[in-house]
mmCIF file of C-alpha atoms in Angstrom:
data_model
loop_
_atom_site.group_PDB
_atom_site.id
_atom_site.type_symbol
_atom_site.label_atom_id
_atom_site.label_comp_id
_atom_site.label_asym_id
_atom_site.label_seq_id
_atom_site.Cartn_x
_atom_site.Cartn_y
_atom_site.Cartn_z
ATOM 1 C CA MET A 1 15.448 -11.825 37.137
ATOM 2 C CA ALA A 2 12.357 -12.525 34.342
ATOM 3 C CA GLU A 3 10.409 -9.425 33.147
ATOM 4 C CA LYS A 4 7.699 -8.788 34.207
ATOM 5 C CA SER A 5 4.185 -9.612 31.789
ATOM 6 C CA VAL A 6 2.758 -6.185 30.866
ATOM 7 C CA THR A 7 -0.846 -6.313 28.504
ATOM 8 C CA MET A 8 -1.457 -3.503 25.843
ATOM 9 C CA ARG A 9 -5.101 -2.959 23.988
ATOM 10 C CA ALA A 10 -4.695 -4.388 21.103
ATOM 11 C CA ALA A 11 -7.097 -5.577 18.042
ATOM 12 C CA VAL A 12 -7.403 -9.504 17.657
ATOM 13 C CA VAL A 13 -9.562 -10.983 14.481
ATOM 14 C CA LYS A 14 -12.396 -13.300 14.687
ATOM 15 C CA ARG A 15 -13.182 -15.442 11.634
ATOM 16 C CA SER A 16 -16.454 -16.944 11.720
ATOM 17 C CA SER A 17 -17.926 -19.109 8.635
ATOM 18 C CA ASP A 18 -18.490 -15.986 6.123
ATOM 19 C CA SER A 19 -17.255 -13.167 7.886
ATOM 20 C CA PHE A 20 -14.775 -11.405 10.184
ATOM 21 C CA THR A 21 -14.839 -8.966 13.224
ATOM 22 C CA PHE A 22 -11.912 -7.550 15.121
ATOM 23 C CA GLU A 23 -12.147 -7.885 19.048
ATOM 24 C CA ILE A 24 -10.431 -5.595 21.408
ATOM 25 C CA SER A 25 -8.849 -7.670 23.774
ATOM 26 C CA ARG A 26 -5.909 -7.316 27.040
ATOM 27 C CA VAL A 27 -3.139 -9.039 25.205
ATOM 28 C CA GLN A 28 1.202 -9.442 26.582
ATOM 29 C CA ARG A 29 2.674 -7.010 25.621
ATOM 30 C CA PRO A 30 6.029 -8.023 22.998
ATOM 31 C CA VAL A 31 8.916 -8.282 25.053
ATOM 32 C CA PRO A 32 12.102 -6.950 22.489
ATOM 33 C CA GLY A 33 14.504 -9.981 22.064
ATOM 34 C CA PRO A 34 17.794 -9.435 21.715
ATOM 35 C CA LEU A 35 18.013 -7.189 18.304
ATOM 36 C CA ASP A 36 14.534 -5.677 18.495
ATOM 37 C CA ILE A 37 12.910 -2.397 19.087
ATOM 38 C CA LEU A 38 10.163 -1.605 20.373
ATOM 39 C CA VAL A 39 7.765 0.708 19.593
ATOM 40 C CA LYS A 40 4.606 2.583 21.259
ATOM 41 C CA LEU A 41 2.319 3.123 17.886
ATOM 42 C CA SER A 42 1.175 6.692 17.818
ATOM 43 C CA VAL A 43 -1.706 5.837 14.458
ATOM 44 C CA THR A 44 -2.173 3.242 12.154
ATOM 45 C CA GLY A 45 -4.054 2.992 8.151
ATOM 46 C CA VAL A 46 -6.171 0.571 8.197
ATOM 47 C CA CYS A 47 -5.725 -1.177 4.135
ATOM 48 C CA GLY A 48 -7.421 -3.306 2.396
ATOM 49 C CA THR A 49 -5.702 -5.976 2.845
ATOM 50 C CA ASP A 50 -5.927 -6.211 6.008
ATOM 51 C CA MET A 51 -9.257 -6.855 5.668
ATOM 52 C CA ALA A 52 -8.115 -9.711 3.562
ATOM 53 C CA LEU A 53 -5.922 -11.144 5.463
ATOM 54 C CA ALA A 54 -8.767 -10.303 8.083
ATOM 55 C CA SER A 55 -11.183 -13.017 5.700
ATOM 56 C CA GLY A 56 -8.521 -15.533 5.876
ATOM 57 C CA LYS A 57 -8.653 -15.332 2.048
ATOM 58 C CA LEU A 58 -4.901 -14.742 2.035
ATOM 59 C CA GLY A 59 -3.524 -17.983 3.706
ATOM 60 C CA PRO A 60 -3.182 -18.146 7.664
ATOM 61 C CA THR A 61 -2.400 -14.976 9.113
ATOM 62 C CA GLN A 62 -1.114 -13.396 13.362
ATOM 63 C CA SER A 63 -4.665 -12.567 15.208
ATOM 64 C CA ILE A 64 -2.861 -8.564 15.263
ATOM 65 C CA LEU A 65 -2.942 -7.475 11.736
ATOM 66 C CA GLY A 66 -2.222 -4.356 10.466
ATOM 67 C CA HIS A 67 0.755 -2.527 8.466
ATOM 68 C CA GLU A 68 0.460 1.014 8.432
ATOM 69 C CA GLY A 69 2.256 2.542 11.347
ATOM 70 C CA VAL A 70 3.737 4.767 13.454
ATOM 71 C CA GLY A 71 5.013 4.821 16.378
ATOM 72 C CA TYR A 72 8.519 6.220 19.085
ATOM 73 C CA VAL A 73 11.302 3.658 19.522
ATOM 74 C CA VAL A 74 9.805 3.072 23.672
ATOM 75 C CA GLN A 75 12.926 0.177 24.166
ATOM 76 C CA LEU A 76 15.632 -1.373 22.412
ATOM 77 C CA GLY A 77 16.992 -5.211 22.497
ATOM 78 C CA THR A 78 20.581 -5.429 24.479
ATOM 79 C CA ASN A 79 22.749 -6.046 21.519
ATOM 80 C CA VAL A 80 20.859 -3.195 19.111
ATOM 81 C CA PRO A 81 23.676 -0.722 17.736
ATOM 82 C CA ALA A 82 23.700 2.300 19.842
ATOM 83 C CA SER A 83 24.226 4.389 16.443
ATOM 84 C CA SER A 84 21.811 2.411 14.478
ATOM 85 C CA ILE A 85 18.113 3.917 16.201
ATOM 86 C CA LYS A 86 17.625 6.063 19.892
ATOM 87 C CA ILE A 87 15.157 5.695 22.317
ATOM 88 C CA GLY A 88 12.291 8.377 21.767
ATOM 89 C CA ASP A 89 12.875 8.306 17.481
ATOM 90 C CA ARG A 90 9.663 7.466 15.027
ATOM 91 C CA VAL A 91 10.266 5.205 13.073
ATOM 92 C CA GLY A 92 7.538 3.422 10.468
ATOM 93 C CA ILE A 93 6.274 -0.131 10.754
ATOM 94 C CA ALA A 94 5.367 -0.964 6.921
ATOM 95 C CA TRP A 95 3.829 -4.643 5.071
ATOM 96 C CA LEU A 96 7.373 -5.638 4.710
ATOM 97 C CA ARG A 97 8.698 -6.408 8.997
ATOM 98 C CA ASP A 98 12.164 -7.858 8.016
ATOM 99 C CA ILE A 99 13.998 -9.728 4.957
ATOM 100 C CA CYS A 100 17.147 -12.231 4.554
ATOM 101 C CA GLY A 101 19.302 -10.489 2.473
ATOM 102 C CA ILE A 102 21.566 -12.757 1.106
ATOM 103 C CA CYS A 103 18.696 -14.375 -1.114
ATOM 104 C CA ALA A 104 18.037 -14.026 -4.907
ATOM 105 C CA ALA A 105 15.461 -10.729 -4.900
ATOM 106 C CA CYS A 106 17.753 -9.477 -2.493
ATOM 107 C CA LEU A 107 21.415 -9.392 -3.409
ATOM 108 C CA HIS A 108 19.286 -7.267 -7.124
ATOM 109 C CA PRO A 109 19.850 -3.916 -6.203
ATOM 110 C CA ALA A 110 15.508 -3.493 -6.343
ATOM 111 C CA GLY A 111 14.587 -6.444 -5.112
ATOM 112 C CA GLU A 112 13.819 -6.067 -1.128
ATOM 113 C CA THR A 113 10.487 -6.186 -1.451
ATOM 114 C CA ARG A 114 10.156 -9.628 -3.623
ATOM 115 C CA CYS A 115 12.618 -11.619 -0.186
ATOM 116 C CA LEU A 116 11.891 -14.845 -0.617
ATOM 117 C CA GLU A 117 11.708 -15.149 3.228
ATOM 118 C CA GLN A 118 10.535 -11.966 4.121
ATOM 119 C CA LEU A 119 8.690 -11.451 7.334
ATOM 120 C CA ASN A 120 4.274 -9.093 6.099
ATOM 121 C CA SER A 121 3.233 -7.624 9.302
ATOM 122 C CA GLY A 122 -0.015 -9.643 10.354
ATOM 123 C CA ARG A 123 1.447 -12.617 8.576
ATOM 124 C CA LYS A 124 3.955 -14.272 10.072
ATOM 125 C CA ILE A 125 4.627 -11.385 12.184
ATOM 126 C CA ASP A 126 2.266 -9.631 15.129
ATOM 127 C CA GLY A 127 1.004 -6.475 13.159
ATOM 128 C CA THR A 128 -0.112 -2.423 13.769
ATOM 129 C CA PHE A 129 -3.402 -2.887 14.718
ATOM 130 C CA ALA A 130 -2.207 -2.728 19.000
ATOM 131 C CA GLU A 131 -0.001 -0.943 20.720
ATOM 132 C CA TYR A 132 2.531 -1.661 20.972
ATOM 133 C CA ALA A 133 4.703 -3.534 18.578
ATOM 134 C CA LEU A 134 8.192 -5.145 17.660
ATOM 135 C CA VAL A 135 10.590 -3.962 15.357
ATOM 136 C CA PRO A 136 14.196 -5.795 13.819
ATOM 137 C CA SER A 137 17.241 -3.279 14.633
ATOM 138 C CA ARG A 138 18.262 -4.177 10.833
ATOM 139 C CA TYR A 139 15.411 -2.829 8.712
ATOM 140 C CA ILE A 140 14.312 0.191 10.370
ATOM 141 C CA ILE A 141 12.152 2.243 9.115
ATOM 142 C CA ARG A 142 13.216 5.486 10.314
ATOM 143 C CA ILE A 143 11.620 8.644 9.931
ATOM 144 C CA PRO A 144 14.099 12.266 10.122
ATOM 145 C CA GLU A 145 13.696 14.817 12.026
ATOM 146 C CA HIS A 146 13.457 17.354 9.289
ATOM 147 C CA ILE A 147 10.254 15.270 9.135
ATOM 148 C CA LYS A 148 8.048 17.425 10.621
ATOM 149 C CA ALA A 149 4.669 15.902 9.030
ATOM 150 C CA PRO A 150 1.826 14.919 11.352
ATOM 151 C CA ASP A 151 1.902 10.727 11.958
ATOM 152 C CA GLU A 152 -1.832 10.803 10.298
ATOM 153 C CA LEU A 153 -0.068 11.594 6.991
ATOM 154 C CA ILE A 154 2.742 9.420 7.462
ATOM 155 C CA ALA A 155 0.894 5.856 7.836
ATOM 156 C CA PRO A 156 -0.757 5.723 4.852
ATOM 157 C CA ILE A 157 2.637 7.181 3.504
ATOM 158 C CA LEU A 158 3.966 3.033 4.206
ATOM 159 C CA CYS A 159 1.467 0.926 1.855
ATOM 160 C CA GLY A 160 -0.933 2.788 -0.259
ATOM 161 C CA GLY A 161 0.691 5.653 -1.020
ATOM 162 C CA VAL A 162 4.308 3.790 -1.817
ATOM 163 C CA THR A 163 2.049 1.752 -3.921
ATOM 164 C CA ALA A 164 1.132 3.698 -5.437
ATOM 165 C CA TYR A 165 4.818 5.871 -6.010
ATOM 166 C CA SER A 166 6.881 2.979 -7.209
ATOM 167 C CA ALA A 167 3.760 1.599 -9.383
ATOM 168 C CA LEU A 168 4.679 5.098 -11.336
ATOM 169 C CA LYS A 169 8.808 5.054 -10.313
ATOM 170 C CA ASN A 170 8.968 1.367 -12.074
ATOM 171 C CA ALA A 171 6.996 2.145 -14.592
ATOM 172 C CA GLY A 172 9.376 4.826 -16.076
ATOM 173 C CA GLY A 173 7.574 7.566 -17.277
ATOM 174 C CA THR A 174 8.029 11.302 -17.813
ATOM 175 C CA GLY A 175 6.093 14.148 -17.003
ATOM 176 C CA GLY A 176 4.123 15.637 -19.238
ATOM 177 C CA GLN A 177 2.980 11.972 -20.532
ATOM 178 C CA TRP A 178 -0.914 10.206 -20.167
ATOM 179 C CA VAL A 179 -1.072 8.069 -17.182
ATOM 180 C CA ALA A 180 -4.630 6.244 -17.079
ATOM 181 C CA ILE A 181 -4.981 4.949 -13.493
ATOM 182 C CA SER A 182 -7.910 1.926 -13.298
ATOM 183 C CA GLY A 183 -9.803 1.817 -9.936
ATOM 184 C CA ALA A 184 -8.240 4.829 -9.507
ATOM 185 C CA GLY A 185 -11.111 5.750 -6.647
ATOM 186 C CA GLY A 186 -10.051 3.274 -4.547
ATOM 187 C CA GLY A 187 -6.778 4.295 -1.695
ATOM 188 C CA VAL A 188 -3.931 3.502 -3.444
ATOM 189 C CA GLY A 189 -5.335 5.014 -7.321
ATOM 190 C CA GLY A 190 -6.564 7.874 -4.996
ATOM 191 C CA LEU A 191 -2.942 8.376 -4.304
ATOM 192 C CA ALA A 192 -1.798 7.615 -7.596
ATOM 193 C CA ILE A 193 -3.627 10.109 -8.746
ATOM 194 C CA GLN A 194 -1.691 12.814 -6.433
ATOM 195 C CA TYR A 195 1.595 11.357 -6.657
ATOM 196 C CA ALA A 196 1.170 10.825 -10.802
ATOM 197 C CA LYS A 197 0.212 15.140 -10.788
ATOM 198 C CA ALA A 198 3.028 15.767 -8.640
ATOM 199 C CA LEU A 199 5.174 14.289 -11.019
ATOM 200 C CA GLY A 200 4.190 16.255 -13.700
ATOM 201 C CA PHE A 201 1.935 14.012 -15.582
ATOM 202 C CA GLN A 202 -1.958 13.895 -16.784
ATOM 203 C CA VAL A 203 -4.350 11.737 -15.363
ATOM 204 C CA ILE A 204 -7.236 9.824 -16.560
ATOM 205 C CA ALA A 205 -8.912 8.235 -13.877
ATOM 206 C CA LEU A 206 -11.520 4.884 -14.204
ATOM 207 C CA ASP A 207 -13.381 3.802 -12.361
ATOM 208 C CA ILE A 208 -17.668 3.362 -10.796
ATOM 209 C CA GLY A 209 -19.910 5.424 -9.930
ATOM 210 C CA SER A 210 -20.347 9.394 -8.425
ATOM 211 C CA SER A 211 -18.922 8.913 -5.689
ATOM 212 C CA LYS A 212 -15.678 7.470 -7.664
ATOM 213 C CA ARG A 213 -15.474 10.721 -10.224
ATOM 214 C CA ILE A 214 -15.717 13.262 -6.658
ATOM 215 C CA LEU A 215 -13.025 11.379 -5.164
ATOM 216 C CA CYS A 216 -10.185 11.270 -7.865
ATOM 217 C CA THR A 217 -11.420 15.039 -9.464
ATOM 218 C CA ALA A 218 -10.366 16.019 -5.768
ATOM 219 C CA SER A 219 -6.955 14.302 -6.082
ATOM 220 C CA GLY A 220 -5.730 16.346 -9.321
ATOM 221 C CA ALA A 221 -7.296 13.721 -11.727
ATOM 222 C CA ASP A 222 -7.772 15.292 -15.182
ATOM 223 C CA HIS A 223 -10.827 13.062 -16.541
ATOM 224 C CA PHE A 224 -13.122 10.811 -15.797
ATOM 225 C CA ILE A 225 -14.144 7.241 -16.874
ATOM 226 C CA ASP A 226 -17.407 5.742 -15.255
ATOM 227 C CA ALA A 227 -16.425 1.876 -16.614
ATOM 228 C CA ALA A 228 -19.763 1.393 -15.998
ATOM 229 C CA GLU A 229 -21.506 3.640 -18.727
ATOM 230 C CA THR A 230 -18.984 4.180 -21.702
ATOM 231 C CA GLN A 231 -19.808 1.986 -23.970
ATOM 232 C CA ASP A 232 -16.152 2.012 -25.247
ATOM 233 C CA VAL A 233 -13.699 2.922 -22.779
ATOM 234 C CA LYS A 234 -10.458 2.307 -24.740
ATOM 235 C CA ALA A 235 -11.964 5.087 -27.765
ATOM 236 C CA LEU A 236 -12.753 7.835 -25.116
ATOM 237 C CA VAL A 237 -9.162 7.701 -23.427
ATOM 238 C CA TYR A 238 -7.930 8.257 -27.587
ATOM 239 C CA GLU A 239 -9.827 10.677 -27.734
ATOM 240 C CA LEU A 240 -9.205 12.666 -24.381
ATOM 241 C CA THR A 241 -4.247 11.674 -25.329
ATOM 242 C CA ARG A 242 -5.251 13.005 -28.929
ATOM 243 C CA GLN A 243 -5.170 10.071 -29.845
ATOM 244 C CA ARG A 244 -1.387 9.295 -28.590
ATOM 245 C CA GLY A 245 -2.914 6.711 -25.290
ATOM 246 C CA PRO A 246 -1.146 7.044 -21.919
ATOM 247 C CA SER A 247 2.295 5.837 -21.532
ATOM 248 C CA VAL A 248 1.593 3.742 -18.183
ATOM 249 C CA VAL A 249 -1.213 2.298 -17.461
ATOM 250 C CA LEU A 250 -1.824 1.439 -14.160
ATOM 251 C CA ALA A 251 -3.862 -1.133 -12.532
ATOM 252 C CA CYS A 252 -5.499 -0.647 -9.441
ATOM 253 C CA ALA A 253 -8.570 -2.365 -10.116
ATOM 254 C CA THR A 254 -9.147 -5.728 -7.776
ATOM 255 C CA SER A 255 -10.997 -7.272 -10.875
ATOM 256 C CA GLY A 256 -9.775 -9.635 -13.551
ATOM 257 C CA ARG A 257 -12.833 -7.736 -15.550
ATOM 258 C CA ALA A 258 -11.311 -3.981 -14.950
ATOM 259 C CA TYR A 259 -7.792 -5.618 -15.700
ATOM 260 C CA ASN A 260 -8.626 -7.154 -19.627
ATOM 261 C CA THR A 261 -10.412 -3.398 -19.308
ATOM 262 C CA ALA A 262 -6.801 -1.565 -18.241
ATOM 263 C CA LEU A 263 -4.772 -3.769 -21.627
ATOM 264 C CA ASP A 264 -6.263 -2.899 -24.087
ATOM 265 C CA LEU A 265 -5.414 0.907 -22.761
ATOM 266 C CA ILE A 266 -1.304 0.949 -22.872
ATOM 267 C CA ALA A 267 -0.013 3.420 -25.329
ATOM 268 C CA PRO A 268 3.519 1.959 -28.212
ATOM 269 C CA PHE A 269 6.033 0.913 -25.702
ATOM 270 C CA GLY A 270 4.016 1.906 -23.640
ATOM 271 C CA THR A 271 4.142 0.168 -20.180
ATOM 272 C CA PHE A 272 1.103 -1.342 -18.115
ATOM 273 C CA VAL A 273 1.991 -2.282 -14.107
ATOM 274 C CA CYS A 274 0.190 -4.595 -11.777
ATOM 275 C CA VAL A 275 -0.485 -3.664 -8.534
ATOM 276 C CA GLY A 276 -4.364 -4.794 -8.061
ATOM 277 C CA ILE A 277 -4.579 -7.823 -6.837
ATOM 278 C CA PRO A 278 -7.978 -9.706 -8.649
ATOM 279 C CA PRO A 279 -9.333 -12.768 -7.206
ATOM 280 C CA PRO A 280 -6.821 -15.998 -7.834
ATOM 281 C CA GLY A 281 -10.066 -17.309 -10.082
ATOM 282 C CA GLU A 282 -10.082 -14.393 -13.388
ATOM 283 C CA LEU A 283 -6.826 -14.296 -15.312
ATOM 284 C CA LEU A 284 -5.240 -11.291 -17.579
ATOM 285 C CA SER A 285 -6.137 -12.868 -21.678
ATOM 286 C CA PHE A 286 -4.544 -11.974 -24.040
ATOM 287 C CA HIS A 287 -2.452 -11.995 -26.911
ATOM 288 C CA PRO A 288 0.767 -12.093 -27.433
ATOM 289 C CA LEU A 289 -0.015 -9.727 -30.281
ATOM 290 C CA LEU A 290 -0.618 -7.641 -27.757
ATOM 291 C CA LEU A 291 3.223 -6.466 -27.073
ATOM 292 C CA LEU A 292 4.813 -7.757 -30.268
ATOM 293 C CA ASP A 293 3.021 -5.169 -32.890
ATOM 294 C CA SER A 294 3.678 -1.959 -30.216
ATOM 295 C CA GLY A 295 6.725 -2.969 -27.766
ATOM 296 C CA ALA A 296 4.722 -2.668 -24.512
ATOM 297 C CA ARG A 297 5.986 -4.207 -21.204
ATOM 298 C CA ILE A 298 3.820 -5.077 -18.572
ATOM 299 C CA VAL A 299 5.263 -5.388 -15.086
ATOM 300 C CA GLY A 300 4.574 -6.046 -11.910
ATOM 301 C CA SER A 301 4.730 -3.408 -9.318
ATOM 302 C CA THR A 302 4.434 -4.472 -5.124
ATOM 303 C CA VAL A 303 4.890 -1.538 -2.109
ATOM 304 C CA GLY A 304 8.133 -0.219 -2.491
ATOM 305 C CA SER A 305 11.386 0.307 -1.328
ATOM 306 C CA ARG A 306 13.112 2.207 2.901
ATOM 307 C CA ARG A 307 14.103 4.092 -0.534
ATOM 308 C CA ASP A 308 10.772 4.116 -1.590
ATOM 309 C CA ILE A 309 8.949 4.719 1.416
ATOM 310 C CA ALA A 310 11.821 8.066 2.201
ATOM 311 C CA GLU A 311 10.499 9.092 -1.376
ATOM 312 C CA ALA A 312 7.408 9.045 -0.807
ATOM 313 C CA ILE A 313 6.980 10.694 2.404
ATOM 314 C CA ASP A 314 9.436 12.717 1.195
ATOM 315 C CA PHE A 315 6.216 14.335 -1.305
ATOM 316 C CA VAL A 316 3.746 14.372 2.232
ATOM 317 C CA GLU A 317 6.595 16.850 3.730
ATOM 318 C CA ARG A 318 6.379 19.453 0.024
ATOM 319 C CA GLY A 319 2.322 19.416 0.865
ATOM 320 C CA LEU A 320 1.963 17.785 -3.144
ATOM 321 C CA VAL A 321 0.128 14.594 -1.212
ATOM 322 C CA LYS A 322 -1.916 15.015 0.940
ATOM 323 C CA PRO A 323 -4.021 12.064 1.751
ATOM 324 C CA HIS A 324 -7.710 11.896 2.473
ATOM 325 C CA ILE A 325 -8.081 10.317 6.345
ATOM 326 C CA VAL A 326 -10.620 9.807 9.064
ATOM 327 C CA LEU A 327 -9.020 9.644 12.205
ATOM 328 C CA LYS A 328 -11.022 7.098 14.398
ATOM 329 C CA ASN A 329 -10.130 5.126 17.281
ATOM 330 C CA LEU A 330 -8.468 1.340 17.954
ATOM 331 C CA GLU A 331 -11.903 0.578 18.870
ATOM 332 C CA ASP A 332 -13.493 1.216 16.111
ATOM 333 C CA LEU A 333 -12.133 -1.271 14.094
ATOM 334 C CA PRO A 334 -15.286 -2.975 14.582
ATOM 335 C CA GLU A 335 -17.133 -1.459 12.646
ATOM 336 C CA ILE A 336 -14.975 -0.048 10.201
ATOM 337 C CA ALA A 337 -14.621 -4.289 9.878
ATOM 338 C CA THR A 338 -18.621 -4.754 9.452
ATOM 339 C CA SER A 339 -18.740 -2.048 6.586
ATOM 340 C CA PHE A 340 -15.925 -4.244 4.468
ATOM 341 C CA ASN A 341 -18.189 -7.175 5.266
ATOM 342 C CA MET A 342 -20.854 -4.691 3.721
ATOM 343 C CA VAL A 343 -18.663 -3.499 0.874
ATOM 344 C CA SER A 344 -17.155 -7.241 -0.417
ATOM 345 C CA THR A 345 -20.689 -8.976 0.097
#
């Protein structure tokens, strides 16, 4: 006998020629396949990437976006192993929803985030701006029972938090060194400040505006540099670091100009980590001697593996990182989208 169709509330993206919004609609609740689990979401974060996807600038998407969801298992597919997950377990739903496990990237020790066949929330599979979502049982982000941090503090870690944490982890720096964070007043940048301080770094935050200064200071930055009001950013950074320079530079900003400013800051044998994504037409410009003379390296870091997520959540559990959150209802998403549209125009 076929299962009766059941509906749920969801925020469905609606696009026009020059903007987008979300419409709260009733849509069919997903039915788990044999190897799927059905999750009832309690909370979801809103990420800048969701808004970029909603705008259509990043290519085709599903109608339901969102990739920072936390919820509870309410139904198991018929072939889901009983030992892997159970009804009532708390799980996270992040950008990565499934991987192939067999491509060249997946076979690399830290390669799952680069899987060539990966499924992403909102891009190839419906996201978390809804009451329910499906999760492939072979790619579960289980939140252990000993983790007592509330859902609303875990949700931002599933994207912004783990992105910041894994970027610092990939940089390979050590406590006591200086890290400069470009775009430090954004969602990822603000969390990067907190993770960097928790890891023992000294932090220089770079951004523009008094509101960003307040946010970065509240997040624990040792120094804030307003790039718009500073004639020679590099000179000031090296003055603050006693001419050592930052051993790690995180480029969390999303403009090519900010990237080029940040690239000039890296200390000898330091690491420049590409995190933010500028528009396709905004390119980095540097001469190879920048790397040849300094011994510095440039790496890219994107979100994080399931292990990275577990480690990043542990910082929240221990009270070392606390995301700045504002609680809203699903019905408020159109208003949130409007504010993003205003900022981006």
